[in-house]
Short mmCIF file of C-alpha atoms in Angstrom, two decimals:
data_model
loop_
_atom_site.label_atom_id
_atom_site.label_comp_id
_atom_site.label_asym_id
_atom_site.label_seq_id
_atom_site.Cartn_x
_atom_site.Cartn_y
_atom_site.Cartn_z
CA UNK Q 16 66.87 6.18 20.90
CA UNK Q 17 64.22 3.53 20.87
CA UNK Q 18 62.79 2.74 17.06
CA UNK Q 19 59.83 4.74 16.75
CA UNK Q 20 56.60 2.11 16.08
CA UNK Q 21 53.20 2.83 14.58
CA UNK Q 22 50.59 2.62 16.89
CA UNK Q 23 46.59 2.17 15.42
CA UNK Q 24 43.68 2.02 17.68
CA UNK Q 25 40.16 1.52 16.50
CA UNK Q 26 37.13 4.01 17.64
CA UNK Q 27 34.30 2.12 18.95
CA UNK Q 28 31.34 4.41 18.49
CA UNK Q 29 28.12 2.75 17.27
CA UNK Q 30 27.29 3.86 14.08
CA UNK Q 31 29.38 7.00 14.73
CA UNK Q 32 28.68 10.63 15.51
CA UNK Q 33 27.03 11.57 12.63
CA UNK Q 34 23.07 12.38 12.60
CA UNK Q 35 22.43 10.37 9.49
CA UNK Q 36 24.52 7.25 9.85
CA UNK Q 37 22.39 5.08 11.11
CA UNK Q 38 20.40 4.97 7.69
CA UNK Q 39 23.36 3.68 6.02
CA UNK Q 40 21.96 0.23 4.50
CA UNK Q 41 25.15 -1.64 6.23
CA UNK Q 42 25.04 0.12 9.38
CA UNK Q 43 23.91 -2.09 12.80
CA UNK Q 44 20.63 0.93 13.67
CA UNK Q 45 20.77 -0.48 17.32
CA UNK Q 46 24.68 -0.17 17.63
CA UNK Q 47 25.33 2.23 20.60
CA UNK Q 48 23.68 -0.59 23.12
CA UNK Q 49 24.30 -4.02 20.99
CA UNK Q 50 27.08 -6.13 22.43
CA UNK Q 51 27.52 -8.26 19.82
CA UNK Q 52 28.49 -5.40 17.26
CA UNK Q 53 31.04 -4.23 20.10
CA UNK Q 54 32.48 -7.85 20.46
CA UNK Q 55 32.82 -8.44 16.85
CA UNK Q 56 34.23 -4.96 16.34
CA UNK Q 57 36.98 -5.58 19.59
CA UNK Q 58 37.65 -9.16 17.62
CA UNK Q 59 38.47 -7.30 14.25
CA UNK Q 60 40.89 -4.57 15.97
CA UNK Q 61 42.26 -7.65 17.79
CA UNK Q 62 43.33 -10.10 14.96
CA UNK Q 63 45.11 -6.91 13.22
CA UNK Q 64 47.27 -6.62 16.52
CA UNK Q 65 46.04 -2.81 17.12
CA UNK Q 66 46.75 -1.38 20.04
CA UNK Q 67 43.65 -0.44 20.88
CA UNK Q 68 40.03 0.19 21.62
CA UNK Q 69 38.88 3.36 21.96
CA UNK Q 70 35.25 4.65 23.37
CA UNK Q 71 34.24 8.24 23.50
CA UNK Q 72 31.39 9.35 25.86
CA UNK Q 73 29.70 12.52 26.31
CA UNK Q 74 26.90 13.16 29.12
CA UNK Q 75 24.37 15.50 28.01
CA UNK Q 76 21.95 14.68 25.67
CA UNK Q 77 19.07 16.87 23.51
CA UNK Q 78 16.09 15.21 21.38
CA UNK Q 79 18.26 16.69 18.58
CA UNK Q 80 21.74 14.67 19.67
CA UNK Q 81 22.99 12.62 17.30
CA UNK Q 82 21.37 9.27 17.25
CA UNK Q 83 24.56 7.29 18.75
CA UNK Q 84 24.60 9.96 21.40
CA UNK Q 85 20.73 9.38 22.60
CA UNK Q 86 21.46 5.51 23.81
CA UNK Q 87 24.83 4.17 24.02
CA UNK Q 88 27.09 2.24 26.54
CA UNK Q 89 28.73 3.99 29.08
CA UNK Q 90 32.71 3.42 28.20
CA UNK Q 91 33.50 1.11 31.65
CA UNK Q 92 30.88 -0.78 31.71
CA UNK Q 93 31.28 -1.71 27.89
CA UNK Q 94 35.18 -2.17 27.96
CA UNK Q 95 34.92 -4.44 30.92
CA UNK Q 96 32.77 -6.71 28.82
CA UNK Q 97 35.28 -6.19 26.16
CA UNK Q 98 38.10 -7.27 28.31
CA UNK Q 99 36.66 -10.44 29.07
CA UNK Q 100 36.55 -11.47 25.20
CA UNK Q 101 40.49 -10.26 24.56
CA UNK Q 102 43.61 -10.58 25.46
CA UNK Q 103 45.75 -8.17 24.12
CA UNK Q 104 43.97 -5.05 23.10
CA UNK Q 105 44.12 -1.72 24.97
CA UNK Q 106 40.42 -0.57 26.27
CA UNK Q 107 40.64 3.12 26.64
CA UNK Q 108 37.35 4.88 28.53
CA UNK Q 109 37.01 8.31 28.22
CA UNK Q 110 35.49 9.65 31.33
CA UNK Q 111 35.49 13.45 32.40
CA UNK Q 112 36.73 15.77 34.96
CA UNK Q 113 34.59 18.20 35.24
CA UNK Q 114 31.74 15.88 36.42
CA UNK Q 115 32.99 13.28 38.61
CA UNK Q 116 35.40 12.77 41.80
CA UNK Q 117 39.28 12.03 41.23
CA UNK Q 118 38.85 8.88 44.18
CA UNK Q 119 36.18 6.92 42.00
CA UNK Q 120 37.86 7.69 38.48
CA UNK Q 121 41.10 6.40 39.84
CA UNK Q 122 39.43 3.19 41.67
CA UNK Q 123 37.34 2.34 38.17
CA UNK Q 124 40.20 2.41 35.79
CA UNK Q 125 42.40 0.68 38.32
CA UNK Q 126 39.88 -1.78 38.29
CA UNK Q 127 39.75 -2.23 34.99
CA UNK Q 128 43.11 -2.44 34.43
CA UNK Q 129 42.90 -5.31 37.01
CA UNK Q 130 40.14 -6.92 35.22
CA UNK Q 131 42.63 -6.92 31.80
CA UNK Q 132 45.80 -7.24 33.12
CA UNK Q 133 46.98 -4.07 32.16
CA UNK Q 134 45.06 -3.07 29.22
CA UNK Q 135 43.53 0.14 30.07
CA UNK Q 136 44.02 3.61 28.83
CA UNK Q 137 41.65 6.91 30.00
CA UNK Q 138 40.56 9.63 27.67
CA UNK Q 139 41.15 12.46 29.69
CA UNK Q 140 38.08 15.17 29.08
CA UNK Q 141 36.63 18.34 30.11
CA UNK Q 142 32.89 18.19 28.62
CA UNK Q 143 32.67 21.08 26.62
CA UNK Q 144 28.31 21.25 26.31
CA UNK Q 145 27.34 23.90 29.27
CA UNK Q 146 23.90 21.52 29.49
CA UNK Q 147 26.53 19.29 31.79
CA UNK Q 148 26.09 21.22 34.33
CA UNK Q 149 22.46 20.50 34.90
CA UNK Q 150 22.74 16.74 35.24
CA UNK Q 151 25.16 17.17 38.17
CA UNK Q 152 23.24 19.88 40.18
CA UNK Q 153 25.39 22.85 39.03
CA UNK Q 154 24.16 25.65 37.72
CA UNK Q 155 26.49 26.68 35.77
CA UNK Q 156 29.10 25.15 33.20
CA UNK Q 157 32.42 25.78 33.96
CA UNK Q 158 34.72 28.10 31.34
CA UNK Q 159 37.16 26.57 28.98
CA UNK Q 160 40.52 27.62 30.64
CA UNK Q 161 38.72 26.53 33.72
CA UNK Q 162 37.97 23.34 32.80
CA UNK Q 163 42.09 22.39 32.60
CA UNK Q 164 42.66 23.54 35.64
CA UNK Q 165 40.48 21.62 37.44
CA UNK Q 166 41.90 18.80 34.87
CA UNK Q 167 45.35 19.34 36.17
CA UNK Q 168 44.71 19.15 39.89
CA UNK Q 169 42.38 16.06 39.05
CA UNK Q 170 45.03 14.15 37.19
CA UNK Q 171 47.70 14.90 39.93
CA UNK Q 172 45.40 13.33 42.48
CA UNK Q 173 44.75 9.77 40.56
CA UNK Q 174 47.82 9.46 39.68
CA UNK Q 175 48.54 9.82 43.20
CA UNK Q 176 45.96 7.92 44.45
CA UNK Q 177 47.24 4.79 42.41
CA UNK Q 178 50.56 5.11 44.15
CA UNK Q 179 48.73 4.50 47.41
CA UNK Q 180 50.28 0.85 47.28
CA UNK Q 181 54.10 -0.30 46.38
CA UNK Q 182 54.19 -2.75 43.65
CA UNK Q 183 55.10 -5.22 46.81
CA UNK Q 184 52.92 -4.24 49.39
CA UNK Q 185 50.78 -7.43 49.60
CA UNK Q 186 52.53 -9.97 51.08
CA UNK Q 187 49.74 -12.54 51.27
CA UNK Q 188 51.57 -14.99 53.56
CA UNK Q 189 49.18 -17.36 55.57
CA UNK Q 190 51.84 -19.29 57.83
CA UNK Q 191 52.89 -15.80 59.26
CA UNK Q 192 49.25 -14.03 59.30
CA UNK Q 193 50.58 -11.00 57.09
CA UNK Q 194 48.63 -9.77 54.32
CA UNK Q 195 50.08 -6.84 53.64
CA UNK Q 196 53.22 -4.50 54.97
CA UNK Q 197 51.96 -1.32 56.21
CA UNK Q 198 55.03 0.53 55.68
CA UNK Q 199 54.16 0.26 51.84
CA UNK Q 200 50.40 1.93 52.44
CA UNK Q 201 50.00 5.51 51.74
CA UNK Q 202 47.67 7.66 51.91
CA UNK Q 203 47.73 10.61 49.63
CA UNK Q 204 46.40 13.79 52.05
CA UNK Q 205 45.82 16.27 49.15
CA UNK Q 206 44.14 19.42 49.83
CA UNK Q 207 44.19 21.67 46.52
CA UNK Q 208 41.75 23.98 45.12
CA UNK Q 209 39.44 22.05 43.70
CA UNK Q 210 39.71 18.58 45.35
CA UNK Q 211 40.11 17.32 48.86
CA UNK Q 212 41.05 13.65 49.24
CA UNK Q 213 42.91 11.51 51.85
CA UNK Q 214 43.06 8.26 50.40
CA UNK Q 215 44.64 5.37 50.19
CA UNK Q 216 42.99 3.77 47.13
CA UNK Q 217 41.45 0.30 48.06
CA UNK Q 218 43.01 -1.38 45.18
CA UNK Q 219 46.67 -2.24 44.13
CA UNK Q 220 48.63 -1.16 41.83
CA UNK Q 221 47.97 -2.91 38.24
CA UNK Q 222 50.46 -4.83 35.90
CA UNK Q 223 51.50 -1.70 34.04
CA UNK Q 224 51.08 0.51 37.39
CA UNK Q 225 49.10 3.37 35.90
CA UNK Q 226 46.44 3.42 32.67
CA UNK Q 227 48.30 5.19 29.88
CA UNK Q 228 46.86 8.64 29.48
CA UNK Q 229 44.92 9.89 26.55
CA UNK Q 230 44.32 13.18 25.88
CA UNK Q 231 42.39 15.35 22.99
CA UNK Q 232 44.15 18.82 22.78
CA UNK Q 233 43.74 20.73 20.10
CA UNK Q 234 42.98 24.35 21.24
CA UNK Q 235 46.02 26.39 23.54
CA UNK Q 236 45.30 25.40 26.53
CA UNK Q 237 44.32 21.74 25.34
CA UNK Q 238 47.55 21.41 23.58
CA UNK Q 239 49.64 22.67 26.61
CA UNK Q 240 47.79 20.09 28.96
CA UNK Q 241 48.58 17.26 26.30
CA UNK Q 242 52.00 18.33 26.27
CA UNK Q 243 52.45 18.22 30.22
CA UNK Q 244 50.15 14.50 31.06
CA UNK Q 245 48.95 13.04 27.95
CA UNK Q 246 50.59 9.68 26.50
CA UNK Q 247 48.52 9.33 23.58
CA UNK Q 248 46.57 12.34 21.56
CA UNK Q 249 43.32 11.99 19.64
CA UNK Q 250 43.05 14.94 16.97
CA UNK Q 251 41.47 16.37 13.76
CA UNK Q 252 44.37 18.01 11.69
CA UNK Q 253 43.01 17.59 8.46
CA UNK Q 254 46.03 18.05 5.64
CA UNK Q 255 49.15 16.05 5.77
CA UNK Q 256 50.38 20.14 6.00
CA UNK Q 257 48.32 21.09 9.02
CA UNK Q 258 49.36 17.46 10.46
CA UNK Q 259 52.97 17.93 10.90
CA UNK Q 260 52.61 21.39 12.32
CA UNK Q 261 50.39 20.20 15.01
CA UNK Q 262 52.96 17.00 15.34
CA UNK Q 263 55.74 19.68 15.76
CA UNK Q 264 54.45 21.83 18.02
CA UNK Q 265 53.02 18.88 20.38
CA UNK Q 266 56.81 17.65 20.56
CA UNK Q 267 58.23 20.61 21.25
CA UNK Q 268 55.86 21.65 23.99
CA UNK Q 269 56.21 17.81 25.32
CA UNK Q 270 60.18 18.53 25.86
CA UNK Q 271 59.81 21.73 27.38
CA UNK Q 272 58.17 20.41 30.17
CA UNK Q 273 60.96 18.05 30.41
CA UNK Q 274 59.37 14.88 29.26
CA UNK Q 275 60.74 12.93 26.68
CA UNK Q 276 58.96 13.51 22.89
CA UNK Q 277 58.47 9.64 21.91
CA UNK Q 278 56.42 9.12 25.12
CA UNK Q 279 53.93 10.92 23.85
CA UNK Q 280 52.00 9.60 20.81
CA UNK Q 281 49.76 11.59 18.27
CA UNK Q 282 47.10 9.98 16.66
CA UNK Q 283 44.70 12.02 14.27
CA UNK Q 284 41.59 10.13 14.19
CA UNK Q 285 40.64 9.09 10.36
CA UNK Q 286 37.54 8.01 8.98
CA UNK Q 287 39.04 5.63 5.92
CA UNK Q 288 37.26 4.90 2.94
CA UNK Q 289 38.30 1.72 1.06
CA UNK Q 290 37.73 -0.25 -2.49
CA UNK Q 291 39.53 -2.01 -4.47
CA UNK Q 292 39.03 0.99 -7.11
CA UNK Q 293 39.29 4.56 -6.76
CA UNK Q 294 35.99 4.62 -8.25
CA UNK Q 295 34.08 2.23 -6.01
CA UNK Q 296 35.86 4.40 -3.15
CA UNK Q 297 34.45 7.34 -4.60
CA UNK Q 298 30.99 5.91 -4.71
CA UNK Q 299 31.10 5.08 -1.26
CA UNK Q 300 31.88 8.35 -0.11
CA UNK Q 301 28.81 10.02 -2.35
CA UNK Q 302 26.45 7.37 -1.16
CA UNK Q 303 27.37 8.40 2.76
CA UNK Q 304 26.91 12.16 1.05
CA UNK Q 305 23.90 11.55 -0.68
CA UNK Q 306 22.05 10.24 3.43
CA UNK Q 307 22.95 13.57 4.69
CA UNK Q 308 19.91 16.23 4.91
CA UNK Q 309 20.40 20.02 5.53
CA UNK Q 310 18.39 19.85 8.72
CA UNK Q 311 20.79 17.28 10.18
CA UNK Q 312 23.91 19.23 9.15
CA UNK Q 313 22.80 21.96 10.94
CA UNK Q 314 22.54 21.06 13.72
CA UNK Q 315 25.53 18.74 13.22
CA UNK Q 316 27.19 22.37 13.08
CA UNK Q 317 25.52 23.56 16.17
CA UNK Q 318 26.62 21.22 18.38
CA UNK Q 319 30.12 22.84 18.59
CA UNK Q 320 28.64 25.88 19.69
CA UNK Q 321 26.15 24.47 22.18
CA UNK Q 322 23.51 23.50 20.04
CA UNK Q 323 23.32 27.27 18.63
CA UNK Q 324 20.38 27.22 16.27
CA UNK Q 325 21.54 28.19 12.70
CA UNK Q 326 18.60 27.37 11.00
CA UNK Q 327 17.47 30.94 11.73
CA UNK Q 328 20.21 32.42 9.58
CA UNK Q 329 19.51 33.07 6.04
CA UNK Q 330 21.47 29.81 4.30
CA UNK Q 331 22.97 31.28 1.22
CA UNK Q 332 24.43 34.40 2.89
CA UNK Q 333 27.81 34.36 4.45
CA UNK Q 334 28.39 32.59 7.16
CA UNK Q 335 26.99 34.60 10.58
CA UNK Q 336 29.21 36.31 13.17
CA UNK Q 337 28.82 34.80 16.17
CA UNK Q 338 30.56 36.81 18.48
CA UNK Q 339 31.55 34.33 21.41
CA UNK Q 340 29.34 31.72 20.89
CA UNK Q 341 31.38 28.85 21.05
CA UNK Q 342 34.11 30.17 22.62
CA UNK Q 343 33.62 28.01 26.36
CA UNK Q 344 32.95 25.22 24.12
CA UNK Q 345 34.99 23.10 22.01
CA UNK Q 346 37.43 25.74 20.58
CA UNK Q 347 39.37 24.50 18.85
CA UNK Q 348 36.65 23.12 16.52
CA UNK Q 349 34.32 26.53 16.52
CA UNK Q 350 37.92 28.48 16.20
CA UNK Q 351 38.08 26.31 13.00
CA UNK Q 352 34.99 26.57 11.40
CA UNK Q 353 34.76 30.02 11.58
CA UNK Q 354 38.37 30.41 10.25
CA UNK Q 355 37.51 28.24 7.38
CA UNK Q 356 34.13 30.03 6.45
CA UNK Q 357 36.10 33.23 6.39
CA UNK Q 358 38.73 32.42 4.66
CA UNK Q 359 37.35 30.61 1.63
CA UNK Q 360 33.96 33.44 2.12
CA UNK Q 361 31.59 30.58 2.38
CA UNK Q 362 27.76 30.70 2.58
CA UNK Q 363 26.41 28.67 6.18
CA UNK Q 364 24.77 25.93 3.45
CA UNK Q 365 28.18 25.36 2.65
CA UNK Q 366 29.79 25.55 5.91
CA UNK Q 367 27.43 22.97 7.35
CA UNK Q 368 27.23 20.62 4.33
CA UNK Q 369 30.88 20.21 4.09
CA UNK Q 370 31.56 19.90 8.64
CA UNK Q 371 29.04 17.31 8.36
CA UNK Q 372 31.19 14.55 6.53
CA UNK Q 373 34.61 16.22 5.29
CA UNK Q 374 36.06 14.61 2.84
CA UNK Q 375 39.14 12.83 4.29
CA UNK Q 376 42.42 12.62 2.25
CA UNK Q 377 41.91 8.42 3.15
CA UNK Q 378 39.56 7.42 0.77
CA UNK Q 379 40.54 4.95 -2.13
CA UNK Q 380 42.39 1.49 -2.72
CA UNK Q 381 43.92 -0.30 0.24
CA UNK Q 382 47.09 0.58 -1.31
CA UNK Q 383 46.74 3.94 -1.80
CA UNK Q 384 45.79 4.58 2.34
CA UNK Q 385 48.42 2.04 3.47
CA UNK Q 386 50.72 4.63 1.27
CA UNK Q 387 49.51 7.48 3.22
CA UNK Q 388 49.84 6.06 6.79
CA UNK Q 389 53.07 5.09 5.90
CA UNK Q 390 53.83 8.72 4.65
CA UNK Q 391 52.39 10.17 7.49
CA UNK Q 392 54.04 8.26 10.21
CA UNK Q 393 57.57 8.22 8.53
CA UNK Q 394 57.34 12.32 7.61
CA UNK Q 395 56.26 13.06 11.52
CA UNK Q 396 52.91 13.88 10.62
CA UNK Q 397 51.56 11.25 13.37
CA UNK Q 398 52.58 8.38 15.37
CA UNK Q 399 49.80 6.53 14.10
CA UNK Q 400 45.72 6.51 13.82
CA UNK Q 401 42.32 5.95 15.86
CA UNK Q 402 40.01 4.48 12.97
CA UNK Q 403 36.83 5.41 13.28
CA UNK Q 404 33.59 4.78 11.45
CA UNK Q 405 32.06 8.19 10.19
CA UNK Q 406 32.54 7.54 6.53
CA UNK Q 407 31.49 4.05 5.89
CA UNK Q 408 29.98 1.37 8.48
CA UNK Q 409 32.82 -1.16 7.17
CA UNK Q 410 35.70 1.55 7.74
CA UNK Q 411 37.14 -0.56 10.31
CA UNK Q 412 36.80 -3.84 8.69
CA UNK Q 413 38.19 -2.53 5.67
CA UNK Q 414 41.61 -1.00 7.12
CA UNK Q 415 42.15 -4.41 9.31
CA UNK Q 416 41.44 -6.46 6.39
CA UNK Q 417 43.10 -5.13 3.55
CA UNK Q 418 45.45 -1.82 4.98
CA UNK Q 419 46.71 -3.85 7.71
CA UNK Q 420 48.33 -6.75 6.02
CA UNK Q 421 50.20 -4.41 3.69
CA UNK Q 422 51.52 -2.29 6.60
CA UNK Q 423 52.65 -5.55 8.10
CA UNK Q 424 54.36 -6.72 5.29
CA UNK Q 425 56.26 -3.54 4.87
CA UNK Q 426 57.23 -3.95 8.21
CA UNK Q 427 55.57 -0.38 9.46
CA UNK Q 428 53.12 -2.30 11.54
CA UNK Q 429 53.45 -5.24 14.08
CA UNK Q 430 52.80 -8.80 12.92
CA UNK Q 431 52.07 -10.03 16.19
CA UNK Q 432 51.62 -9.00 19.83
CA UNK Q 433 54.52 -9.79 22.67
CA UNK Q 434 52.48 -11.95 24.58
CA UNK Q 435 52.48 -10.89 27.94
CA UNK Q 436 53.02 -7.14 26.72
CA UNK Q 437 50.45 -4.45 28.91
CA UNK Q 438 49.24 -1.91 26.81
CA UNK Q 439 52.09 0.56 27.84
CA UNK Q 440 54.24 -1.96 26.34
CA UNK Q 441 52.79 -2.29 23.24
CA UNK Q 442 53.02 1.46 22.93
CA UNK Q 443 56.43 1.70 23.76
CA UNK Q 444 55.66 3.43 26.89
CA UNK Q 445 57.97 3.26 30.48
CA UNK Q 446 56.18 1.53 33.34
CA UNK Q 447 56.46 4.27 35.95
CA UNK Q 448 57.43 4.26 39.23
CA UNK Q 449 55.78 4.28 42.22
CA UNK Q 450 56.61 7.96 43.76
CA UNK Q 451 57.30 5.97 47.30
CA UNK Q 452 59.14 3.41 46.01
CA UNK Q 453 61.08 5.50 44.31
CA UNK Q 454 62.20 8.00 47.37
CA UNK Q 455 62.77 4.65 49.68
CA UNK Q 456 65.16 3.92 46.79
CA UNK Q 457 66.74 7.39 46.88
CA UNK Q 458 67.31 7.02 50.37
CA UNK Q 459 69.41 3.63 50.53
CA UNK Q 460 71.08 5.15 47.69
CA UNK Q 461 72.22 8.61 49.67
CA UNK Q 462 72.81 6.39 52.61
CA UNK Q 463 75.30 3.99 51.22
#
């Protein structure tokens, strides 16, 4: 069995999700479209050897989104910048299925797995706000359960579509006039329920043959999807408790479907508050408290639920019943909110003051959260971490700077990259196959 290894990726998201963030006096205002904050962010995650980059992308937008949400870079465009300025990090796009075509997802992260020699990793979503559906002339959203079906037949089809050419295909060879053997050229002919494509892909296979696959399951069907195609899983588990369960359960599901458990990597994302006291640690977390208004958490905790409107409910009364509101939407989250308001009989000013920045178990002395990374990985409550920057603008300077090095000198976290590693590699993930390649092996084998 291959030694398990901590992975850490870094969430590049502006000035993060939240609808006050951007007054934070250290945070960039202009973030979401300002290169040099994404280059100097990409350097940081770099010199700490993480594995990788990670953007997150939605594509519908209110005047009440949150601010990072109303003007930001669209994930390719920005990583393909990025991959010009490093050489080792993993750029991972999130891009959806429910609004786009399986022939130009698969030629776009092919290409940009070109453009970093095998550096690049797709967030596989659904888009869970039913406004979607407007900006790509449907009329109508589709429903949850839906939404992963169309996600499996669209995932079968890239990865098919990227086995259009054997590793060996292109020949290149001027003196005989042969660029390519045609023999190794295949086009893909799927006709499914929800997709129709021929192919061949007009690009080669990259360095690492496919982008490693990233996936956010967290409700049933999200969780079952993860377990069958995802390679790496961004998720909110909270407790150390809750963590393992959700660890369990994701391994478990992973070999039932016959796929080995460490090639699969879960990765709660954590929003890390560090100081060299506990008390300047708290402070920082009650100064990103004190920016928050009602109004914004609110609607912070209507988003979930499709921008349901809670102001209309009395605040200090329990927390409404809303029926199935929510339920097409992100479920997992409204599932969880509703849970927790019932559970601990909470009024909705309380609900929405404490979704809007939870207080995460990672806040204190560099120390203290390279202690609980360490107990989380080694426990099986995570592979590793996506860092992002909800609590504190400097989140992510703060864990490379001062959690890092102590990881790395306990020997929990790499010291250096393998130079010519993809990011597969540097996950510990198998290069796979190319499906023809593979059955013109099979066949010499049978033959002999």
């Amino acid at each position: 069995m291959t030694e398990r290894r901590l992975k850490l990726g870094a969430m590049l998201h502006g000035v993060g999700t939240g609808w006050d963030n951007w007054k934070h006096p250290d945070a960039v205002a202009d973030a979401g479209t300002n290169l040099e904050f994404y280059l100097e962010q990409a350097k940081q995650a770099e010199e700490a050897k993480l594995d990788f980059a990670f953007v997150a992308d939605s594509v519908y937008i209110t005047p009440d989104s949150t601010p990072h949400y109303l003007s930001r870079f669209e994930p390719l465009t920005i990583l393909s910048a990025l991959a010009m300025a490093t050489k080792h990090l993993g750029l991972v796009a999130t891009i959806t299925v429910s609004y786009t075509q399986p022939y130009t997802v698969a030629r776009q992260l092919a290409s940009l797995d070109h453009i970093s020699k095998g550096r690049a990793g797709w967030n596989v979503v659904t888009s869970f706000l039913e406004g979607t559906a407007a900006n790509y002339s449907q009329e109508e959203h589709y429903p949850h359960d839906l939404r992963y079906q169309i996600a499996d037949e669209f995932l079968e089809v890239t990865k098919g579509l990227w086995d259009s050419w054997e590793d060996d295909a292109f020949l290149r060879d001027k003196k005989a006039g042969t660029f390519y053997e045609r023999d190794k050229l295949h086009a893909l002919h799927h006709k499914g329920d929800f997709f129709s494509v021929k192919g061949p892909l007009n690009i080669s296979r990259s360095k690492q043959g496919q982008p490693v696959i990233f996936q956010a399951g967290m409700s049933e069907a999200g969780r079952d999807y993860a377990a069958r195609h995802a390679e790496g899983i961004f998720c909110g588990v909270g407790s150390i408790e809750n963590a393992k369960a959700y660890f369990k359960d994701i391994k478990q599901r992973t070999a039932a479907y016959g796929r080995d458990p460490n090639h699969i990597s879960v990765m709660p994302g954590i929003n890390p508050i560090i100081a060299p006291t506990e008390e300047e640690a708290e402070e920082k977390y009650q100064q990103r408290l004190s920016l928050i208004t009602l109004e914004s958490a609110l609607t912070s905790l209507g988003r979930p639920f499709n921008y349901y409107d809670f102001s209309k409910h009395d605040l200090d009364a329990p927390f409404p019943d809303l029926g199935d509101i929510g339920k097409e939407s992100i479920q997992s989250t409204t599932e969880k909110v509703v849970e927790m308001a019932k559970k601990r009989q909470m009024t909705l000013r309380e609900v929405a003051l404490e979704s809007a920045i939870p207080r995460t178990p990672f806040i204190g002395t560099p120390k203290k959260v390279a202690d609980l990374v360490q107990q989380w990985f080694e426990e099986e409550a995570a592979d590793g971490f996506i860092i992002g920057p909800e609590a504190s603008p400097s989140s992510l300077q703060d864990f490379t700077a001062h959690v890092v090095p102590i990881l790395q000198e306990r020997g929990v976290f790499r010291s250096e990259y393998d130079p010519a590693a993809t990011l597969r590699e540097n996950m510990g993930l198998p290069i796979p196959q190319n499906r023809y390649t593979e059955k013109r092996a099979a066949k010499v084998e049978v033959g002999r």
